[in-house]
Coordinates of C-alpha atoms in Angstrom, one line a residue:
X1 CA 0.0 0.0 0.0
X2 CA 2.9 2.3 0.7
X3 CA 4.4 1.8 -2.7
X4 CA 1.0 2.2 -4.4
X5 CA 0.5 5.4 -2.5
X6 CA 4.0 6.7 -3.3
X7 CA 3.5 6.1 -7.1
X8 CA 0.1 7.7 -7.2
X9 CA -2.0 4.5 -7.8
X10 CA -3.6 5.2 -4.4
X11 CA -4.0 8.6 -2.8
X12 CA -1.0 9.9 -1.0
X13 CA -1.0 9.0 2.7
X14 CA 0.0 11.4 5.4
X15 CA 2.0 8.9 7.3
X16 CA 3.1 5.3 7.3
X17 CA 3.4 3.6 10.8
X18 CA 5.5 0.6 11.8
X19 CA 4.9 -0.9 15.2
X20 CA 8.2 -2.4 16.4
X21 CA 8.0 -5.2 19.0
X22 CA 11.8 -4.8 19.5
X23 CA 12.3 -8.4 18.4
X24 CA 11.8 -8.5 14.6
X25 CA 14.2 -10.5 12.4
X26 CA 17.2 -8.5 11.1
X27 CA 15.8 -8.9 7.6
X28 CA 12.6 -7.0 8.6
X29 CA 14.6 -4.0 9.9
X30 CA 16.8 -4.0 6.8
X31 CA 13.7 -4.1 4.6
X32 CA 12.1 -1.2 6.6
X33 CA 15.2 0.9 6.0
X34 CA 15.0 0.2 2.3
X35 CA 11.3 1.1 2.1
X36 CA 12.0 4.3 3.9
X37 CA 14.9 5.3 1.7
X38 CA 13.6 4.1 -1.7
X39 CA 9.9 4.6 -1.5
X40 CA 8.6 6.7 1.5
X41 CA 11.2 9.5 1.6
X42 CA 11.2 10.2 -2.2
X43 CA 7.4 10.4 -2.1
X44 CA 7.5 12.7 1.0
X45 CA 5.7 10.2 3.2
X46 CA 7.0 10.1 6.8
X47 CA 7.6 6.6 8.1
X48 CA 7.0 6.6 11.8
X49 CA 8.3 3.9 14.2
X50 CA 6.3 3.3 17.3
X51 CA 6.9 0.8 20.2
X52 CA 5.6 -0.4 23.6
X53 CA 9.0 -1.9 24.4
X54 CA 11.0 -5.0 23.7
X55 CA 8.8 -8.1 23.9
X56 CA 11.7 -10.5 24.4
X57 CA 13.2 -8.5 27.3
X58 CA 9.8 -7.9 28.9
X59 CA 8.9 -11.6 28.8
X60 CA 11.9 -12.6 31.0
X61 CA 11.9 -9.5 33.2
X62 CA 10.3 -10.4 36.6
X63 CA 9.6 -6.7 37.2
X64 CA 7.6 -6.2 34.0
X65 CA 4.0 -7.1 33.3
X66 CA 4.2 -9.6 30.4
X67 CA 1.5 -9.4 27.7
X68 CA 1.6 -13.1 26.9
X69 CA 2.4 -14.7 23.6
X70 CA 0.4 -17.6 22.2
X71 CA 2.8 -20.2 23.7
X72 CA 2.2 -23.9 23.3
X73 CA 1.5 -25.6 26.6
X74 CA 2.0 -29.2 27.7
X75 CA -0.1 -29.6 30.9
X76 CA 1.0 -31.8 33.7
X77 CA -1.7 -34.3 32.7
X78 CA -0.2 -34.6 29.3
X79 CA -2.9 -32.6 27.5
X80 CA -1.9 -29.8 25.1
X81 CA -3.0 -26.2 25.5
X82 CA -2.1 -22.7 24.5
X83 CA -1.8 -19.4 26.4
X84 CA -4.0 -16.5 25.4
X85 CA -2.5 -14.0 22.9
X86 CA -2.1 -10.5 24.3
X87 CA 1.1 -9.5 22.4
X88 CA -0.5 -8.1 19.3
X89 CA -2.7 -5.7 21.2
X90 CA 0.1 -4.6 23.5
X91 CA 3.0 -4.3 21.1
X92 CA 1.3 -3.5 17.8
X93 CA -2.2 -2.0 18.2
X94 CA -1.6 0.0 21.5
X95 CA 1.4 2.0 20.2
X96 CA -0.3 2.7 16.9
X97 CA -3.4 4.1 18.6
X98 CA -1.2 6.2 20.9
X99 CA 0.6 7.7 17.9
X100 CA -2.7 8.3 16.0
X101 CA -4.0 10.3 19.0
X102 CA -0.8 12.4 19.0
X103 CA -1.1 13.1 15.3
X104 CA -4.7 14.1 15.8
X105 CA -3.6 16.5 18.5
X106 CA -5.4 14.7 21.3
X107 CA -2.9 12.5 23.3
X108 CA -4.3 10.2 25.9
X109 CA -6.3 10.9 28.1
X110 CA -7.7 13.8 26.2
X111 CA -11.1 13.3 24.8
X112 CA -11.3 13.3 21.0
X113 CA -14.2 15.4 19.8
X114 CA -16.9 13.8 17.7
X115 CA -16.2 13.8 14.0
X116 CA -12.4 13.9 14.4
X117 CA -10.8 10.8 13.0
X118 CA -8.1 9.3 10.8
X119 CA -8.7 7.0 7.8
X120 CA -6.5 4.0 8.5
X121 CA -5.5 1.6 5.7
X122 CA -5.2 -2.1 6.6
X123 CA -3.4 -4.4 4.2
X124 CA -5.8 -7.3 3.9
X125 CA -6.2 -8.8 0.4
X126 CA -9.1 -10.5 -1.2
X127 CA -7.9 -13.9 -0.1
X128 CA -9.0 -13.0 3.4
X129 CA -11.7 -10.4 3.0
X130 CA -13.6 -11.9 5.9
X131 CA -10.9 -10.5 8.2
X132 CA -11.7 -6.9 7.2
X133 CA -13.3 -5.3 10.2
X134 CA -14.2 -1.8 11.5
X135 CA -12.0 -0.2 14.0
X136 CA -13.0 -0.5 17.7
X137 CA -12.6 3.3 18.4
X138 CA -14.5 6.2 16.7
X139 CA -11.3 8.2 16.0
X140 CA -10.0 5.5 13.6
X141 CA -11.9 4.4 10.5
X142 CA -10.5 1.4 8.7
X143 CA -10.2 1.1 5.0
X144 CA -9.0 -1.9 3.0
X145 CA -7.5 -0.6 -0.3
X146 CA -6.3 -4.0 -1.5
X147 CA -9.8 -5.4 -1.3
X148 CA -11.2 -2.2 -3.0
X149 CA -8.8 -2.8 -5.8
X150 CA -9.6 -6.5 -6.0
X151 CA -6.0 -7.5 -5.3
X152 CA -5.1 -11.0 -4.0
X153 CA -1.9 -12.0 -2.3
X154 CA -0.6 -13.1 -5.7
X155 CA -1.3 -9.7 -7.2
X156 CA 0.7 -8.1 -4.3
X157 CA 3.6 -10.5 -4.9
X158 CA 3.6 -9.7 -8.6
X159 CA 3.6 -6.0 -8.0
X160 CA 6.3 -6.1 -5.4
X161 CA 8.4 -8.2 -7.8
X162 CA 8.2 -5.4 -10.4
X163 CA 9.7 -3.1 -7.8
X164 CA 12.5 -5.4 -6.9
X165 CA 10.9 -6.2 -3.6
X166 CA 10.0 -9.9 -4.2
X167 CA 11.9 -10.9 -1.1
X168 CA 9.7 -8.8 1.3
X169 CA 9.9 -10.6 4.7
X170 CA 7.1 -11.3 7.0
X171 CA 6.8 -8.8 9.9
X172 CA 6.6 -10.9 13.1
X173 CA 8.6 -11.5 16.2
X174 CA 11.8 -13.5 15.7
X175 CA 10.4 -16.1 18.2
X176 CA 6.7 -16.0 17.2
X177 CA 5.0 -19.3 18.1
X178 CA 3.0 -19.0 14.9
X179 CA 6.1 -19.7 12.8
X180 CA 5.9 -22.8 10.6
X181 CA 8.7 -25.3 10.2
X182 CA 10.0 -23.5 7.0
X183 CA 10.4 -20.3 9.1
X184 CA 12.2 -22.0 11.9
X185 CA 14.5 -23.8 9.4
X186 CA 15.2 -20.4 7.6
X187 CA 16.3 -18.9 10.9
X188 CA 18.5 -21.8 11.9
X189 CA 20.1 -22.2 8.4
X190 CA 20.6 -18.5 7.6
X191 CA 21.2 -16.7 10.9
X192 CA 23.0 -18.7 13.6
X193 CA 22.9 -15.8 16.0
X194 CA 19.2 -15.4 15.7
X195 CA 18.7 -19.1 16.0
X196 CA 20.7 -19.1 19.2
X197 CA 18.6 -16.3 20.4
X198 CA 15.2 -18.0 19.9
X199 CA 16.5 -21.3 21.3
X200 CA 17.7 -19.5 24.4
X201 CA 14.3 -17.7 24.7
X202 CA 12.4 -21.0 24.3
X203 CA 14.4 -22.5 27.2
X204 CA 13.8 -19.4 29.3
X205 CA 10.0 -19.5 29.0
X206 CA 9.7 -23.3 29.7
X207 CA 8.6 -22.8 33.3
X208 CA 6.5 -19.7 32.8
X209 CA 7.4 -16.0 32.7
X210 CA 9.7 -14.6 35.3
X211 CA 7.2 -12.4 37.0
X212 CA 4.7 -15.2 37.4
X213 CA 7.4 -17.4 39.0
X214 CA 8.6 -14.6 41.2
X215 CA 5.1 -14.0 42.6
X216 CA 4.5 -17.7 43.2
X217 CA 1.9 -18.4 40.6
X218 CA 1.1 -22.0 40.4
X219 CA 2.5 -23.8 37.3
X220 CA 0.4 -26.2 35.5
X221 CA 2.8 -27.5 32.8
X222 CA 5.6 -26.4 30.4
X223 CA 5.6 -23.7 27.7
X224 CA 7.2 -24.0 24.2
X225 CA 7.6 -22.0 21.0
X226 CA 7.2 -24.9 18.7
X227 CA 3.8 -26.6 18.2
X228 CA 5.3 -30.0 18.8
X229 CA 5.8 -29.0 22.4
X230 CA 9.4 -30.1 22.3
X231 CA 12.4 -27.8 23.0
X232 CA 13.0 -25.8 19.8
X233 CA 16.5 -27.1 19.2
X234 CA 15.1 -30.7 19.3
X235 CA 11.8 -30.0 17.6
X236 CA 11.1 -31.9 14.3
X237 CA 11.4 -28.8 12.1
X238 CA 13.2 -30.9 9.4
X239 CA 10.6 -33.6 9.2
X240 CA 8.3 -32.8 6.4
X241 CA 5.1 -34.8 6.6
X242 CA 3.0 -35.7 3.6
X243 CA 0.6 -32.9 4.4
X244 CA 3.5 -30.4 4.7
X245 CA 5.0 -31.6 1.4
X246 CA 1.6 -31.0 -0.2
X247 CA 1.6 -27.5 1.2
X248 CA 4.9 -26.8 -0.7
X249 CA 3.2 -27.7 -4.0
X250 CA 1.1 -24.5 -4.0
X251 CA 1.2 -24.2 -7.7
X252 CA -1.2 -27.2 -8.1
X253 CA -3.6 -25.7 -5.6
X254 CA -4.5 -28.9 -3.7
X255 CA -3.1 -28.2 -0.3
X256 CA -5.3 -27.7 2.7
X257 CA -5.0 -24.5 4.8
X258 CA -4.0 -26.6 7.9
X259 CA -1.2 -28.4 6.1
X260 CA 0.1 -25.1 4.7
X261 CA 0.2 -23.6 8.1
X262 CA 2.2 -26.5 9.5
X263 CA 5.0 -25.7 7.0
X264 CA 4.6 -22.0 6.4
X265 CA 3.2 -20.8 9.6
X266 CA 0.4 -18.2 10.0
X267 CA 0.5 -16.7 6.5
X268 CA 0.2 -13.1 7.5
X269 CA 2.6 -13.0 10.3
X270 CA 1.5 -10.7 13.1
X271 CA 0.3 -7.6 11.4
X272 CA -1.9 -5.2 13.5
X273 CA -5.5 -6.2 13.2
X274 CA -4.4 -9.3 11.2
X275 CA -2.7 -11.7 13.7
X276 CA -4.8 -14.9 14.2
X277 CA -4.6 -18.3 15.8
X278 CA -6.7 -21.4 15.7
X279 CA -6.1 -23.2 19.0
X280 CA -8.1 -22.9 22.2
X281 CA -6.3 -20.9 24.8
X282 CA -6.1 -21.2 28.6
X283 CA -5.8 -18.4 31.1
X284 CA -4.5 -20.2 34.2
X285 CA -1.0 -21.3 33.2
X286 CA 0.6 -18.4 35.0
X287 CA 2.2 -16.8 32.0
X288 CA 0.1 -13.7 31.9
X289 CA 0.5 -11.6 35.0

């Protein structure tokens, strides 16, 4: 959407906003710099970076309230579970709303007068039009330009390819539990330092977050980053099942959404208003304090 706006195919936006969790892959930060230098700045579009802090640091800091990730849980009775997801709201949506209020001239807790609002573009394509929703506050009105244009994900990829941006990476935390095996392998095989980082974090959250432990919250099981509920450095990320292999054959169009997610992860990463998960969550693990 930024590129389309910069070239005039869409109206010129006043600002582009990137919500930084503090734990994105290096490739995402490099890509952001490129977007700013090659697309935003030449078009006169300010690219604003906003943040609520570093999610990795916060998760293992006993003095910090942790907005929980959707971690995979193995309960003491052997049954699987998942912690509730609060991270997108805390580290993506919250800082964006804060910046929007500032841009409107009404920082929190000032009351925003009726009729004052921003038009906010959300990059959901026709593949997932059902996820296009209205904003939950009156001072933001969502619009979905890609849907208005009738663009699918494939259309976006083709367009980015013409700009030399075919390698656009997903924006999501380096250690996001929604990663698929392909994403975990990519980190391990291409960035040893980042792989060591996520393996260390996976081990650090095994017994719950630091604050929950420090305050004596009861522990009902173990937490993991990988859906197998096995330590990440031992998880079967190289084992490609028949369903996962089918997911790699996207050109024949026969794969199921579930098998694709096993290999490729949640397809849209963790964009604001777009992160999603499919498993039932539990609130009593002691990870959210």
